[in-house]
């Protein structure tokens, strides 16, 4: 007698085959995925670390970030010293406004002190030009706030007379929000201090 239903045993056999096929397929996918992930992890670990000069193993991302921080810190200090100590009648006010964006109250206090002492008035009154010709900074990046020391060579033109001075400044750098175009590096100078200022004699300049 014919029936519209298939043989129940055949149906069970087909279902069992489908289940085993799915289990085997999932197992193969898992094995292949785990193998590929393990291989990728080994490659990343082998290339993600470097050894510094003291034999310490350092993550490569840290090295890249440190290099970037150093480049930005040096550029920030270079720009600040150029603006803060580059003084002439034409660019004095504009440069000071720019420089004050790069430092905190310690920079503002020094500016106000120089202004009260008549420093800028004397430069402008006698048409003197104070120009920064070299900025060399050293920054310690072990931990924030970053300590720095900067050596700046300043030339002051008094008509036909030119004097060169060496200025040493110190301070710290902290991270702040980047502000374009006023503070593109996202750093702020704190604890700013003029450590020493001396005139470079002619024989020193000749030797250099």
Tab-separated table of C-alpha atoms in Angstrom:
chain	number	residue	atom	x	y	z
A	1	UNK	CA	0.000	0.000	0.000
A	2	UNK	CA	1.460	3.367	-1.037
A	3	UNK	CA	1.654	6.204	1.431
A	4	UNK	CA	2.262	9.922	0.886
A	5	UNK	CA	4.849	9.899	3.681
A	6	UNK	CA	8.444	8.894	3.168
A	7	UNK	CA	9.935	6.029	5.064
A	8	UNK	CA	10.607	7.250	8.616
A	9	UNK	CA	13.965	5.464	8.751
A	10	UNK	CA	15.095	7.278	5.614
A	11	UNK	CA	14.125	10.613	7.139
A	12	UNK	CA	16.064	9.902	10.333
A	13	UNK	CA	19.104	8.831	8.333
A	14	UNK	CA	19.001	12.035	6.292
A	15	UNK	CA	18.664	14.190	9.404
A	16	UNK	CA	21.558	12.386	11.066
A	17	UNK	CA	23.722	12.988	8.000
A	18	UNK	CA	22.891	16.698	7.982
A	19	UNK	CA	23.689	17.039	11.686
A	20	UNK	CA	27.050	15.307	11.345
A	21	UNK	CA	27.879	17.387	8.285
A	22	UNK	CA	27.193	20.598	10.228
A	23	UNK	CA	29.226	19.420	13.229
A	24	UNK	CA	32.215	18.491	11.068
A	25	UNK	CA	32.028	21.754	9.116
A	26	UNK	CA	31.866	23.844	12.304
A	27	UNK	CA	34.776	21.894	13.754
A	28	UNK	CA	36.920	22.501	10.667
A	29	UNK	CA	36.065	26.221	10.693
A	30	UNK	CA	37.020	26.490	14.383
A	31	UNK	CA	40.314	24.650	13.888
A	32	UNK	CA	41.258	26.812	10.888
A	33	UNK	CA	40.273	30.030	12.723
A	34	UNK	CA	42.283	29.156	15.828
A	35	UNK	CA	45.313	28.241	13.695
A	36	UNK	CA	45.191	31.513	11.754
A	37	UNK	CA	44.729	33.589	14.931
A	38	UNK	CA	47.656	31.864	16.628
A	39	UNK	CA	49.859	32.517	13.594
A	40	UNK	CA	48.820	36.174	13.431
A	41	UNK	CA	49.463	36.606	17.166
A	42	UNK	CA	52.964	35.139	16.859
A	43	UNK	CA	53.761	37.506	14.000
A	44	UNK	CA	52.458	40.510	15.951
A	45	UNK	CA	54.382	39.580	19.098
A	46	UNK	CA	57.591	39.069	17.162
A	47	UNK	CA	57.305	42.501	15.547
A	48	UNK	CA	55.641	44.536	18.282
A	49	UNK	CA	58.611	44.901	20.626
A	50	UNK	CA	62.072	46.408	20.404
A	51	UNK	CA	65.055	46.354	22.734
A	52	UNK	CA	66.374	49.697	23.921
A	53	UNK	CA	69.975	50.590	24.689
A	54	UNK	CA	69.670	49.240	28.225
A	55	UNK	CA	68.410	45.822	27.122
A	56	UNK	CA	64.805	46.487	28.115
A	57	UNK	CA	62.009	45.168	25.906
A	58	UNK	CA	59.628	47.979	24.942
A	59	UNK	CA	56.385	47.776	22.908
A	60	UNK	CA	56.914	49.231	19.448
A	61	UNK	CA	53.806	51.383	19.756
A	62	UNK	CA	55.333	53.015	22.829
A	63	UNK	CA	58.505	53.743	20.884
A	64	UNK	CA	56.528	55.369	18.069
A	65	UNK	CA	54.483	57.421	20.535
A	66	UNK	CA	57.642	58.495	22.366
A	67	UNK	CA	59.240	59.649	19.121
A	68	UNK	CA	56.133	61.603	18.208
A	69	UNK	CA	55.963	63.180	21.661
A	70	UNK	CA	59.602	64.221	21.459
A	71	UNK	CA	59.198	65.750	17.997
A	72	UNK	CA	56.120	67.702	19.076
A	73	UNK	CA	57.703	68.809	22.356
A	74	UNK	CA	60.806	70.132	20.609
A	75	UNK	CA	58.697	71.882	17.965
A	76	UNK	CA	56.526	73.433	20.681
A	77	UNK	CA	59.555	74.772	22.569
A	78	UNK	CA	61.184	76.014	19.369
A	79	UNK	CA	58.083	77.949	18.376
A	80	UNK	CA	57.542	79.384	21.837
A	81	UNK	CA	61.090	80.701	22.222
A	82	UNK	CA	61.051	82.170	18.715
A	83	UNK	CA	57.873	84.089	19.472
A	84	UNK	CA	58.551	85.047	23.090
A	85	UNK	CA	62.103	86.287	22.579
A	86	UNK	CA	61.877	87.549	19.009
A	87	UNK	CA	61.032	91.216	19.527
A	88	UNK	CA	60.814	94.069	17.039
A	89	UNK	CA	58.454	96.983	16.504
A	90	UNK	CA	56.559	95.300	13.681
A	91	UNK	CA	55.832	91.868	15.171
A	92	UNK	CA	56.146	92.381	18.932
A	93	UNK	CA	52.473	92.347	19.933
A	94	UNK	CA	51.449	89.593	17.506
A	95	UNK	CA	54.304	87.314	18.572
A	96	UNK	CA	53.578	87.851	22.269
A	97	UNK	CA	49.931	86.968	21.783
A	98	UNK	CA	50.931	83.746	20.018
A	99	UNK	CA	53.539	82.849	22.636
A	100	UNK	CA	51.143	83.261	25.553
A	101	UNK	CA	48.909	80.550	24.073
A	102	UNK	CA	51.754	78.050	24.512
A	103	UNK	CA	52.373	78.585	28.243
A	104	UNK	CA	50.458	78.877	31.486
A	105	UNK	CA	50.444	81.559	34.180
A	106	UNK	CA	54.202	81.225	34.750
A	107	UNK	CA	54.822	82.515	31.220
A	108	UNK	CA	52.254	85.281	31.600
A	109	UNK	CA	53.830	86.358	34.905
A	110	UNK	CA	57.275	86.599	33.309
A	111	UNK	CA	55.867	88.642	30.435
A	112	UNK	CA	54.124	91.018	32.844
A	113	UNK	CA	57.310	91.384	34.897
A	114	UNK	CA	59.386	92.256	31.814
A	115	UNK	CA	56.705	94.691	30.724
A	116	UNK	CA	56.595	96.371	34.138
A	117	UNK	CA	60.407	96.672	34.147
A	118	UNK	CA	60.248	98.566	30.861
A	119	UNK	CA	62.140	95.895	28.939
A	120	UNK	CA	59.949	96.012	25.840
A	121	UNK	CA	59.630	99.791	25.929
A	122	UNK	CA	63.417	100.153	25.795
A	123	UNK	CA	63.669	97.799	22.836
A	124	UNK	CA	60.958	99.639	20.940
A	125	UNK	CA	62.045	103.141	22.000
A	126	UNK	CA	65.544	102.705	20.641
A	127	UNK	CA	64.397	100.703	17.593
A	128	UNK	CA	66.328	97.660	18.732
A	129	UNK	CA	65.720	94.275	17.136
A	130	UNK	CA	65.988	91.150	19.261
A	131	UNK	CA	66.199	88.036	17.103
A	132	UNK	CA	66.401	84.356	18.045
A	133	UNK	CA	68.990	82.572	15.930
A	134	UNK	CA	69.123	79.151	17.612
A	135	UNK	CA	67.000	77.066	19.983
A	136	UNK	CA	68.297	73.802	21.459
A	137	UNK	CA	66.077	71.896	23.889
A	138	UNK	CA	66.399	68.743	25.947
A	139	UNK	CA	63.197	67.076	27.108
A	140	UNK	CA	62.799	64.251	29.623
A	141	UNK	CA	59.833	62.110	28.579
A	142	UNK	CA	59.824	59.440	31.301
A	143	UNK	CA	56.726	60.852	32.962
A	144	UNK	CA	54.422	63.830	32.678
A	145	UNK	CA	54.924	66.695	33.341
A	146	UNK	CA	57.952	66.543	31.029
A	147	UNK	CA	60.949	68.465	32.307
A	148	UNK	CA	62.870	70.542	29.754
A	149	UNK	CA	65.885	72.805	29.503
A	150	UNK	CA	66.367	75.097	26.524
A	151	UNK	CA	69.432	76.989	25.336
A	152	UNK	CA	68.520	79.971	23.187
A	153	UNK	CA	70.932	82.204	21.304
A	154	UNK	CA	69.619	85.749	20.957
A	155	UNK	CA	71.060	88.528	18.829
A	156	UNK	CA	70.281	92.173	19.622
A	157	UNK	CA	70.987	94.721	16.896
A	158	UNK	CA	71.783	98.236	18.094
A	159	UNK	CA	72.377	100.039	14.834
A	160	UNK	CA	75.826	98.966	13.701
A	161	UNK	CA	76.459	97.103	16.960
A	162	UNK	CA	75.374	93.481	17.365
A	163	UNK	CA	75.447	91.618	20.682
A	164	UNK	CA	74.815	87.902	21.149
A	165	UNK	CA	73.399	86.392	24.338
A	166	UNK	CA	72.947	82.864	25.600
A	167	UNK	CA	69.727	82.299	27.556
A	168	UNK	CA	68.993	79.134	29.531
A	169	UNK	CA	65.369	78.445	30.407
A	170	UNK	CA	63.724	75.554	32.238
A	171	UNK	CA	60.205	74.323	32.860
A	172	UNK	CA	57.787	71.484	32.309
A	173	UNK	CA	55.375	70.430	29.583
A	174	UNK	CA	51.901	69.017	30.126
A	175	UNK	CA	49.300	67.780	27.666
A	176	UNK	CA	46.232	69.888	26.943
A	177	UNK	CA	43.606	69.794	24.218
A	178	UNK	CA	44.934	70.739	20.808
A	179	UNK	CA	43.739	74.132	19.691
A	180	UNK	CA	44.202	75.030	16.056
A	181	UNK	CA	45.860	77.286	15.142
A	182	UNK	CA	46.859	78.635	18.567
A	183	UNK	CA	48.225	75.436	20.153
A	184	UNK	CA	48.475	72.717	17.491
A	185	UNK	CA	50.800	70.430	19.502
A	186	UNK	CA	48.476	70.154	22.483
A	187	UNK	CA	51.227	71.006	24.991
A	188	UNK	CA	51.479	73.715	27.640
A	189	UNK	CA	54.626	75.151	29.219
A	190	UNK	CA	54.468	75.299	33.013
A	191	UNK	CA	56.925	76.348	35.751
A	192	UNK	CA	58.766	78.457	33.183
A	193	UNK	CA	61.956	80.040	34.526
A	194	UNK	CA	64.838	82.012	33.068
A	195	UNK	CA	67.794	80.236	34.605
A	196	UNK	CA	70.649	82.356	33.295
A	197	UNK	CA	71.559	84.967	30.706
A	198	UNK	CA	75.084	85.789	29.612
A	199	UNK	CA	76.669	87.764	26.842
A	200	UNK	CA	78.729	85.767	24.369
A	201	UNK	CA	82.033	87.476	23.702
A	202	UNK	CA	83.386	87.844	20.194
A	203	UNK	CA	86.120	85.254	20.670
A	204	UNK	CA	83.507	82.664	21.760
A	205	UNK	CA	81.379	83.313	18.701
A	206	UNK	CA	84.504	83.028	16.499
A	207	UNK	CA	85.472	79.694	18.055
A	208	UNK	CA	81.963	78.297	17.436
